[in-house]
Amino acid sequence: METVNEAQRQMLDAATRRPLIAMLSLGACAMGGSEGGAGLCPPVVAYSRAEQARAAAEAEALPEAAVVVRMLADFAVMREQARACR
């Protein structure tokens, strides 16, 4: 089994962080309601541009190896899935 060294992990984290920040910044483009889907779709909370900018800045300030960066990327995917459900 191949292990990931610290330099590789930092490169991966940095590569993950850039798309995450882009997703947080672009989230305002799809700030609609979550009606539809016969009540089976989860609601999508709308965040203001200011909140999104703050979240992006806070994500950028996280340490390179922060697990929360990967978790936020997962959250962004789930939000897109919830929007598609409508």
mmCIF file of C-alpha atoms in Angstrom:
data_model
loop_
_atom_site.group_PDB
_atom_site.id
_atom_site.type_symbol
_atom_site.label_atom_id
_atom_site.label_comp_id
_atom_site.label_asym_id
_atom_site.label_seq_id
_atom_site.Cartn_x
_atom_site.Cartn_y
_atom_site.Cartn_z
ATOM 1 C CA MET A 1 0.000 0.000 0.000
ATOM 2 C CA GLU A 2 1.368 3.383 -0.990
ATOM 3 C CA THR A 3 1.438 6.122 1.634
ATOM 4 C CA VAL A 4 1.036 9.831 1.062
ATOM 5 C CA ASN A 5 3.894 11.939 2.370
ATOM 6 C CA GLU A 6 3.387 15.395 3.890
ATOM 7 C CA ALA A 7 4.364 17.283 0.710
ATOM 8 C CA GLN A 8 1.863 15.272 -1.352
ATOM 9 C CA ARG A 9 -0.826 15.834 1.288
ATOM 10 C CA GLN A 10 -0.223 19.595 1.239
ATOM 11 C CA MET A 11 -0.425 19.677 -2.565
ATOM 12 C CA LEU A 12 -3.687 17.708 -2.438
ATOM 13 C CA ASP A 13 -5.131 19.969 0.241
ATOM 14 C CA ALA A 14 -4.159 23.099 -1.714
ATOM 15 C CA ALA A 15 -5.681 21.611 -4.878
ATOM 16 C CA THR A 16 -8.888 20.852 -2.960
ATOM 17 C CA ARG A 17 -9.055 24.280 -1.371
ATOM 18 C CA ARG A 18 -9.087 26.309 -4.604
ATOM 19 C CA PRO A 19 -12.219 24.641 -6.031
ATOM 20 C CA LEU A 20 -13.856 24.862 -2.607
ATOM 21 C CA ILE A 21 -13.312 28.605 -2.434
ATOM 22 C CA ALA A 22 -14.642 28.937 -5.968
ATOM 23 C CA MET A 23 -17.749 26.929 -5.035
ATOM 24 C CA LEU A 24 -18.319 29.079 -1.950
ATOM 25 C CA SER A 25 -17.910 32.237 -4.001
ATOM 26 C CA LEU A 26 -20.181 31.092 -6.821
ATOM 27 C CA GLY A 27 -22.921 29.800 -4.546
ATOM 28 C CA ALA A 28 -24.782 33.101 -4.853
ATOM 29 C CA CYS A 29 -25.461 32.333 -8.509
ATOM 30 C CA ALA A 30 -28.002 29.672 -7.540
ATOM 31 C CA MET A 31 -29.759 31.116 -4.515
ATOM 32 C CA GLY A 32 -33.287 29.925 -5.204
ATOM 33 C CA GLY A 33 -35.871 28.341 -2.991
ATOM 34 C CA SER A 34 -36.020 24.623 -2.429
ATOM 35 C CA GLU A 35 -39.653 23.960 -3.245
ATOM 36 C CA GLY A 36 -40.527 21.003 -5.419
ATOM 37 C CA GLY A 37 -39.719 17.324 -5.357
ATOM 38 C CA ALA A 38 -42.961 16.630 -3.469
ATOM 39 C CA GLY A 39 -41.287 17.474 -0.167
ATOM 40 C CA LEU A 40 -38.574 14.857 -0.632
ATOM 41 C CA CYS A 41 -35.775 17.309 -1.375
ATOM 42 C CA PRO A 42 -33.834 18.827 1.494
ATOM 43 C CA PRO A 43 -33.960 22.609 1.774
ATOM 44 C CA VAL A 44 -31.036 24.638 0.474
ATOM 45 C CA VAL A 45 -30.199 27.511 2.810
ATOM 46 C CA ALA A 46 -29.409 30.743 0.987
ATOM 47 C CA TYR A 47 -26.282 32.559 2.177
ATOM 48 C CA SER A 48 -25.658 36.216 1.422
ATOM 49 C CA ARG A 49 -22.668 37.264 -0.656
ATOM 50 C CA ALA A 50 -21.100 38.684 2.518
ATOM 51 C CA GLU A 51 -21.493 35.341 4.313
ATOM 52 C CA GLN A 52 -20.039 33.494 1.328
ATOM 53 C CA ALA A 53 -17.068 35.869 1.144
ATOM 54 C CA ARG A 54 -16.447 35.432 4.865
ATOM 55 C CA ALA A 55 -16.653 31.636 4.561
ATOM 56 C CA ALA A 56 -14.210 31.679 1.648
ATOM 57 C CA ALA A 57 -11.772 33.848 3.621
ATOM 58 C CA GLU A 58 -12.054 31.583 6.649
ATOM 59 C CA ALA A 59 -11.505 28.473 4.506
ATOM 60 C CA GLU A 60 -8.442 30.060 2.924
ATOM 61 C CA ALA A 61 -7.018 30.776 6.400
ATOM 62 C CA LEU A 62 -7.252 27.126 7.472
ATOM 63 C CA PRO A 63 -4.067 25.068 7.779
ATOM 64 C CA GLU A 64 -3.149 23.137 4.622
ATOM 65 C CA ALA A 65 -3.956 19.750 6.200
ATOM 66 C CA ALA A 66 -7.286 20.780 7.757
ATOM 67 C CA VAL A 67 -9.841 17.988 7.392
ATOM 68 C CA VAL A 68 -12.641 20.544 7.418
ATOM 69 C CA VAL A 69 -11.578 21.653 3.913
ATOM 70 C CA ARG A 70 -12.495 18.218 2.537
ATOM 71 C CA MET A 71 -15.689 18.232 4.588
ATOM 72 C CA LEU A 72 -16.681 21.621 3.158
ATOM 73 C CA ALA A 73 -16.122 20.286 -0.356
ATOM 74 C CA ASP A 74 -18.479 17.392 0.489
ATOM 75 C CA PHE A 75 -21.013 19.920 1.800
ATOM 76 C CA ALA A 76 -20.816 21.858 -1.461
ATOM 77 C CA VAL A 77 -21.543 18.676 -3.420
ATOM 78 C CA MET A 78 -24.542 17.900 -1.202
ATOM 79 C CA ARG A 79 -25.900 21.416 -1.744
ATOM 80 C CA GLU A 80 -25.644 20.952 -5.507
ATOM 81 C CA GLN A 81 -27.432 17.601 -5.229
ATOM 82 C CA ALA A 82 -30.204 19.195 -3.168
ATOM 83 C CA ARG A 83 -30.599 21.942 -5.788
ATOM 84 C CA ALA A 84 -30.775 19.334 -8.567
ATOM 85 C CA CYS A 85 -33.457 17.476 -6.622
ATOM 86 C CA ARG A 86 -35.877 20.355 -7.043
#
